[in-house]
Coordinates of C-alpha atoms and ligand atoms in Angstrom, one line a residue:
M553 CA -14.2 31.1 25.2
R554 CA -15.9 28.7 27.6
V555 CA -19.0 27.5 25.7
M556 CA -21.7 25.0 26.3
V557 CA -22.9 22.4 24.0
T558 CA -26.2 20.6 24.6
G559 CA -26.5 17.3 22.8
G560 CA -22.7 17.5 22.5
A561 CA -22.4 13.7 22.4
G562 CA -24.7 13.5 19.2
F563 CA -23.9 13.4 15.7
I564 CA -23.7 17.1 15.0
G565 CA -22.8 18.3 18.3
S566 CA -19.7 16.1 18.4
H567 CA -18.5 17.6 15.1
L568 CA -19.4 21.1 16.5
I569 CA -17.0 20.3 19.5
D570 CA -14.1 19.2 17.2
A571 CA -14.5 22.7 15.4
L572 CA -14.8 24.6 18.7
L573 CA -11.8 23.0 20.2
K574 CA -9.8 23.7 17.1
R575 CA -10.5 27.3 17.6
G576 CA -9.3 27.2 21.2
D577 CA -12.6 27.0 23.0
N578 CA -13.1 25.2 26.3
V579 CA -16.5 23.0 26.1
V580 CA -19.0 21.9 28.7
V581 CA -21.4 19.2 27.2
I582 CA -24.9 18.5 28.7
D583 CA -26.1 15.2 27.1
N584 CA -28.2 12.5 28.8
L585 CA -26.8 10.1 26.0
S586 CA -30.3 9.1 24.9
S587 CA -29.2 9.0 21.2
G588 CA -25.5 10.3 21.5
K589 CA -22.4 8.4 22.2
L590 CA -19.7 9.4 24.6
S591 CA -17.1 7.6 22.4
F592 CA -17.5 10.5 19.9
I593 CA -16.0 13.0 22.4
Q594 CA -14.2 10.8 24.8
D595 CA -10.7 11.6 23.5
H596 CA -11.5 15.3 24.2
I597 CA -12.7 14.3 27.7
N598 CA -9.5 12.3 28.3
D599 CA -7.4 15.3 27.1
G600 CA -9.2 17.6 29.7
N601 CA -10.8 19.9 26.8
V602 CA -14.4 18.9 27.3
E603 CA -16.4 18.3 30.6
H604 CA -19.5 15.9 30.2
I605 CA -22.4 16.3 32.3
N606 CA -25.1 13.6 32.1
H607 CA -28.2 15.5 32.8
D608 CA -31.7 15.4 31.4
L609 CA -32.6 18.8 30.0
T610 CA -36.3 18.0 30.6
N611 CA -35.4 18.4 34.5
L612 CA -34.7 22.0 35.3
E613 CA -33.7 21.2 39.0
G614 CA -29.9 21.5 39.5
M615 CA -29.4 22.6 35.8
A616 CA -28.4 26.4 36.2
Q617 CA -25.2 25.5 38.1
H618 CA -23.9 24.1 35.2
F619 CA -24.2 27.3 33.1
E620 CA -22.0 29.4 35.5
G621 CA -19.1 31.0 33.5
I622 CA -20.4 30.0 30.1
E623 CA -20.3 32.7 27.5
M624 CA -22.4 31.0 24.7
V625 CA -24.6 28.1 24.3
F626 CA -25.0 25.9 21.4
H627 CA -28.4 24.2 22.0
L628 CA -28.5 21.0 19.8
A629 CA -30.1 18.5 22.2
A630 CA -33.4 17.4 20.9
N631 CA -35.4 14.1 20.3
A632 CA -33.7 12.5 17.1
D633 CA -36.3 9.8 16.4
I634 CA -39.0 11.9 14.6
R635 CA -41.2 8.8 14.1
L636 CA -41.1 8.0 17.9
G637 CA -42.8 11.4 18.3
T638 CA -45.8 10.3 16.5
Q639 CA -46.2 7.3 19.0
I640 CA -45.3 8.9 22.1
T641 CA -46.9 12.3 21.4
D642 CA -45.4 14.4 24.1
T643 CA -41.5 13.4 23.1
D644 CA -40.8 16.5 21.2
L645 CA -42.8 18.7 23.6
R646 CA -40.6 17.6 26.3
H647 CA -37.2 17.1 24.6
G648 CA -37.7 20.0 22.2
T649 CA -39.9 22.7 23.6
V650 CA -39.4 22.2 27.5
A651 CA -35.9 21.3 27.3
T652 CA -35.3 24.5 25.4
Y653 CA -37.4 26.5 28.0
N654 CA -35.1 25.0 30.8
V655 CA -31.9 25.8 28.9
L656 CA -33.2 29.6 28.4
E657 CA -34.2 29.7 31.9
S658 CA -31.0 28.4 33.2
M659 CA -29.1 31.0 31.1
R660 CA -31.1 33.8 32.4
L661 CA -30.6 32.7 36.1
T662 CA -26.9 32.7 35.6
G663 CA -26.5 35.7 33.2
V664 CA -25.5 33.8 30.0
D665 CA -27.2 35.7 27.2
K666 CA -25.9 34.1 23.8
I667 CA -27.6 31.2 22.2
V668 CA -27.2 29.2 19.1
F669 CA -30.0 27.0 18.2
A670 CA -30.3 24.0 15.8
S671 CA -33.8 24.5 14.2
S672 CA -35.0 22.7 11.2
S673 CA -36.3 23.3 7.6
V674 CA -39.6 21.4 8.7
V675 CA -40.7 24.6 10.4
Y676 CA -41.6 25.9 6.9
G677 CA -44.3 23.1 6.6
E678 CA -45.4 21.4 3.4
N679 CA -46.5 24.1 1.0
A680 CA -43.6 26.6 1.1
P681 CA -42.1 27.8 -2.2
M682 CA -38.8 26.2 -3.2
P683 CA -36.3 27.2 -2.6
T684 CA -37.6 28.5 0.6
P685 CA -36.2 31.7 2.1
E686 CA -35.9 32.7 5.7
T687 CA -38.5 35.5 5.1
Y688 CA -41.4 32.8 4.2
G689 CA -44.3 32.6 6.4
P690 CA -46.8 31.8 7.8
T691 CA -44.6 28.8 9.1
I692 CA -47.0 26.0 9.7
P693 CA -45.2 22.9 10.5
I694 CA -46.8 19.4 10.0
S695 CA -44.9 17.2 12.3
L696 CA -44.8 17.3 16.2
Y697 CA -41.0 17.6 15.9
G698 CA -41.5 20.6 13.5
A699 CA -43.9 22.1 16.0
S700 CA -41.5 21.8 18.8
K701 CA -38.7 23.5 16.7
L702 CA -41.0 26.4 15.9
A703 CA -42.2 26.7 19.5
A704 CA -38.4 26.7 20.6
E705 CA -37.6 29.4 18.1
G706 CA -40.5 31.4 19.7
L707 CA -39.2 30.9 23.1
I708 CA -35.8 32.0 22.0
G709 CA -37.2 35.1 20.4
S710 CA -39.0 35.9 23.6
W711 CA -35.9 35.6 25.5
V712 CA -34.4 38.0 23.1
G713 CA -37.1 40.4 23.3
T714 CA -37.7 40.3 27.0
F715 CA -34.3 39.7 28.6
G716 CA -31.9 41.2 26.1
F717 CA -30.5 37.9 24.8
Q718 CA -28.8 37.6 21.4
A719 CA -29.6 34.4 19.5
W720 CA -28.7 32.6 16.2
V721 CA -31.2 30.4 14.9
F722 CA -30.1 27.9 12.1
R723 CA -32.8 26.0 10.0
F724 CA -31.0 22.9 8.9
A725 CA -31.7 20.9 5.7
N726 CA -30.8 17.1 6.2
I727 CA -27.4 16.9 7.7
I728 CA -25.4 13.9 6.7
G729 CA -21.7 12.5 7.4
E730 CA -19.4 10.7 9.5
R731 CA -20.8 9.3 12.8
G732 CA -24.4 9.5 11.5
T733 CA -26.5 7.3 13.9
H734 CA -29.9 7.9 12.2
G735 CA -31.5 9.0 8.8
V736 CA -31.9 7.5 5.5
I737 CA -28.4 6.5 4.7
F738 CA -27.8 4.9 7.9
D739 CA -30.9 2.9 7.6
F740 CA -30.4 1.8 4.1
I741 CA -26.9 0.4 4.9
N742 CA -28.2 -1.4 7.9
K743 CA -31.2 -2.8 5.9
L744 CA -29.0 -4.2 3.3
N745 CA -26.7 -5.8 5.8
A746 CA -29.7 -7.6 7.3
T747 CA -31.2 -8.5 3.9
P748 CA -28.7 -8.0 1.0
N749 CA -31.0 -9.2 -1.6
R750 CA -33.8 -6.4 -0.7
L751 CA -34.0 -2.8 0.3
E752 CA -37.2 -1.6 1.6
V753 CA -37.7 2.0 0.9
L754 CA -40.5 3.9 2.8
G755 CA -42.6 5.9 0.4
N756 CA -42.5 5.8 -3.5
G757 CA -38.8 7.1 -3.5
L758 CA -39.8 10.3 -5.2
Q759 CA -39.3 12.4 -2.0
E760 CA -36.6 15.0 -2.9
K761 CA -34.6 16.9 -0.2
S762 CA -31.4 18.8 0.2
Y763 CA -28.4 17.4 2.2
M764 CA -25.5 19.2 3.8
E765 CA -22.4 17.5 4.8
V766 CA -21.9 17.7 8.7
K767 CA -18.5 19.4 8.8
E768 CA -19.7 22.0 6.4
C769 CA -22.8 22.4 8.7
V770 CA -20.7 23.3 11.6
T771 CA -18.2 25.4 9.7
S772 CA -21.1 27.4 8.4
I773 CA -22.6 27.7 11.9
L774 CA -19.4 29.2 13.2
H775 CA -19.0 31.5 10.2
V776 CA -22.5 32.9 10.4
V777 CA -22.2 33.7 14.2
E778 CA -18.9 35.3 13.5
H779 CA -20.3 37.5 10.7
T780 CA -23.7 38.5 12.1
D781 CA -24.5 40.5 15.1
L782 CA -28.4 41.3 15.3
P783 CA -30.4 40.5 18.3
F784 CA -32.1 37.8 16.6
N785 CA -30.1 36.2 13.6
L786 CA -31.9 33.5 11.5
C787 CA -30.2 31.5 8.7
N788 CA -31.1 28.6 6.5
L789 CA -28.3 26.0 6.1
G790 CA -28.3 23.6 3.3
S791 CA -27.0 23.0 -0.1
V792 CA -27.9 24.2 -3.6
D793 CA -29.7 21.1 -4.9
T794 CA -31.8 18.2 -4.0
I795 CA -31.4 14.4 -4.5
S796 CA -34.4 11.9 -4.4
V797 CA -34.7 8.9 -2.0
R798 CA -34.6 6.7 -5.1
Q799 CA -31.2 8.2 -6.2
I800 CA -30.1 7.6 -2.5
A801 CA -31.1 4.2 -2.5
E802 CA -29.4 3.4 -5.7
T803 CA -26.2 5.1 -4.5
V804 CA -26.3 2.9 -1.4
V805 CA -26.7 -0.4 -3.3
E806 CA -24.0 0.7 -5.8
E807 CA -21.4 1.6 -3.0
T808 CA -22.2 -1.5 -0.9
G809 CA -21.8 -3.9 -3.8
Y810 CA -25.2 -5.5 -2.9
H811 CA -25.9 -5.3 -6.6
D812 CA -28.6 -8.1 -6.5
A813 CA -30.8 -6.1 -4.2
L814 CA -34.3 -5.4 -5.2
I815 CA -35.4 -1.8 -4.2
D816 CA -39.0 -2.2 -2.8
Y817 CA -41.0 0.8 -2.5
T818 CA -43.8 0.8 0.1
G819 CA -45.6 3.5 -1.9
G820 CA -47.2 6.8 -1.0
D821 CA -45.8 10.2 -1.5
R822 CA -43.9 10.3 1.9
G823 CA -41.9 8.0 4.3
W824 CA -44.2 8.5 7.4
A825 CA -47.0 10.8 8.7
G826 CA -45.6 14.3 9.1
D827 CA -42.8 13.7 6.8
I828 CA -42.4 16.6 4.0
P829 CA -41.9 14.8 0.6
R830 CA -40.0 17.9 -1.0
A831 CA -37.6 20.5 0.6
R832 CA -35.0 22.8 -0.6
L833 CA -33.9 25.7 1.4
A834 CA -32.8 29.0 -0.2
I835 CA -29.1 29.5 1.0
D836 CA -28.6 33.1 -0.5
K837 CA -28.2 34.5 2.9
L838 CA -25.5 32.1 3.9
N839 CA -23.8 32.8 0.5
Q840 CA -24.1 36.5 1.0
L841 CA -22.4 36.1 4.4
G842 CA -19.5 34.6 2.6
Y843 CA -20.0 30.8 3.0
I844 CA -20.5 28.6 -0.2
P845 CA -20.9 24.9 0.6
S846 CA -18.2 23.0 -1.3
M847 CA -20.4 19.8 -1.8
N848 CA -24.0 19.7 -3.3
S849 CA -26.5 17.1 -2.1
K850 CA -25.4 14.3 -4.4
E851 CA -21.7 14.7 -3.6
A852 CA -22.6 14.8 0.2
V853 CA -24.8 11.7 -0.1
R854 CA -21.9 9.7 -1.9
H855 CA -19.2 11.0 0.7
T856 CA -21.5 9.9 3.6
V857 CA -22.3 6.6 2.1
R858 CA -18.7 5.8 1.6
A859 CA -18.1 7.1 5.2
L860 CA -20.8 5.2 7.1
I861 CA -20.0 2.0 5.1
K862 CA -16.6 2.1 6.8
E863 CA -18.0 2.9 10.2
I864 CA -20.9 0.3 10.0
G865 CA -19.0 -2.2 8.1
L866 CA -20.6 -4.7 5.5
R867 CA -21.6 -8.2 6.6
Ligands
LIG1379 P1 -28.5 13.4 17.7 O1 -29.5 12.5 18.3 O2 -27.2 12.7 17.3 O3 -28.1 14.5 18.9 C1 -28.9 14.9 19.9 C2 -28.1 14.8 21.1 O4 -29.0 15.2 22.3 C3 -28.0 13.2 21.5 O5 -26.6 13.2 22.0 C4 -28.9 13.0 22.7 O6 -28.3 12.2 23.6 C5 -29.1 14.4 23.4 N1 -30.3 14.6 24.0 C6 -31.6 14.3 23.5 N2 -32.5 14.7 24.4 C7 -31.8 15.1 25.5 C8 -32.3 15.6 26.8 N3 -33.6 15.6 27.2 N4 -31.3 15.9 27.7 C9 -30.0 15.9 27.4 N5 -29.5 15.5 26.2 C10 -30.4 15.1 25.3 O7 -29.1 14.3 16.6 P2 -28.3 15.3 15.5 O8 -28.6 14.8 14.2 O9 -26.9 15.5 15.9 O10 -29.2 16.7 15.8 C11 -28.6 17.7 16.5 C12 -29.6 18.7 16.6 O11 -29.8 19.3 15.1 C13 -31.1 18.6 17.0 O12 -31.6 19.5 17.7 C14 -31.9 18.2 15.7 O13 -33.1 18.4 15.9 C15 -31.3 19.3 14.7 N6 -31.4 19.0 13.5 C16 -30.7 17.8 12.9 C17 -30.9 17.6 11.6 C18 -30.3 16.3 10.9 O14 -30.4 16.0 9.8 N7 -29.5 15.7 11.6 C19 -31.7 18.3 10.7 C20 -32.4 19.4 11.4 C21 -32.3 19.7 12.7

């Protein structure tokens, strides 16, 4: 199958491409490399299995031509820096909402009608019951990033209802693993490398969330797409448990060997404005569809800490 992966040079996108190529797909990537790295997919480009188009999805002009002959679009491109979105407040609007509109419109213009979308648990907002099922509502996100994800879901639903598209929307927990370029574990390792005797942790460390290993994330996406066939398919992706930021900090200190590091909490119940301190998704639907993640949050965190130490190195 010839597929498009937007954001394919990114962390999750590049792992998705590995899996798509394994099943024999031919992949076109649109990525402006704002947070992605061409090196993640360079071998596949050299082998002739992946074509990379450097285009900014906020610009509809000249975009549709790249969708000719595509059978399914995996739309993963988005602003990865959630905190930046609070300073430059149209960041998520442009790279989340407008970019999704431009992808959908390019698809409509070229007759491509299947889309897979990377949404997030943050659409559920702050007061959702835990674990949160897909049926929970009303969904009231508290971050600009969350608002852009929910808006994108709405646009996708409207393209399904109005133009007969078929969609798979995945609400991800925190996704971690090899090639991570952002997020709490990446930050902690880099902070410890800079100041081995001190690890500053945003918030009081009691924030508790669920983490899923990236290869399991992409395997479960492909599994669910294969096993569902409604016009609009919605599925949470995560693991069964949670881990606190404090436990993650302790794991990073332990695995890096910076045992003298003082863990210094900035205080407050959350890391930044718009952060949701506690999140756990119900993954019954994923399980019922036949996919059981093999790692829980704690295992995924330890696995990722070890992998990222190898990638980043210790000073
Ligand atoms: P990432 O930053 O590694 O990947 C995003 C990619 O999109 C990057 O390669 C970037 O260069 C590209 N991109 C961004 N804006 C673009 C634009 N305007 N035009 C073209 N390309 C653009 O992030 P990731 O962690 O791999 O996330 C992938 C998707 O999954 C995103 O939509 C993200 O919101 C979603 N998601 C991620 C997590 C997580 O924990 N990593 C959790 C929930 C949802």
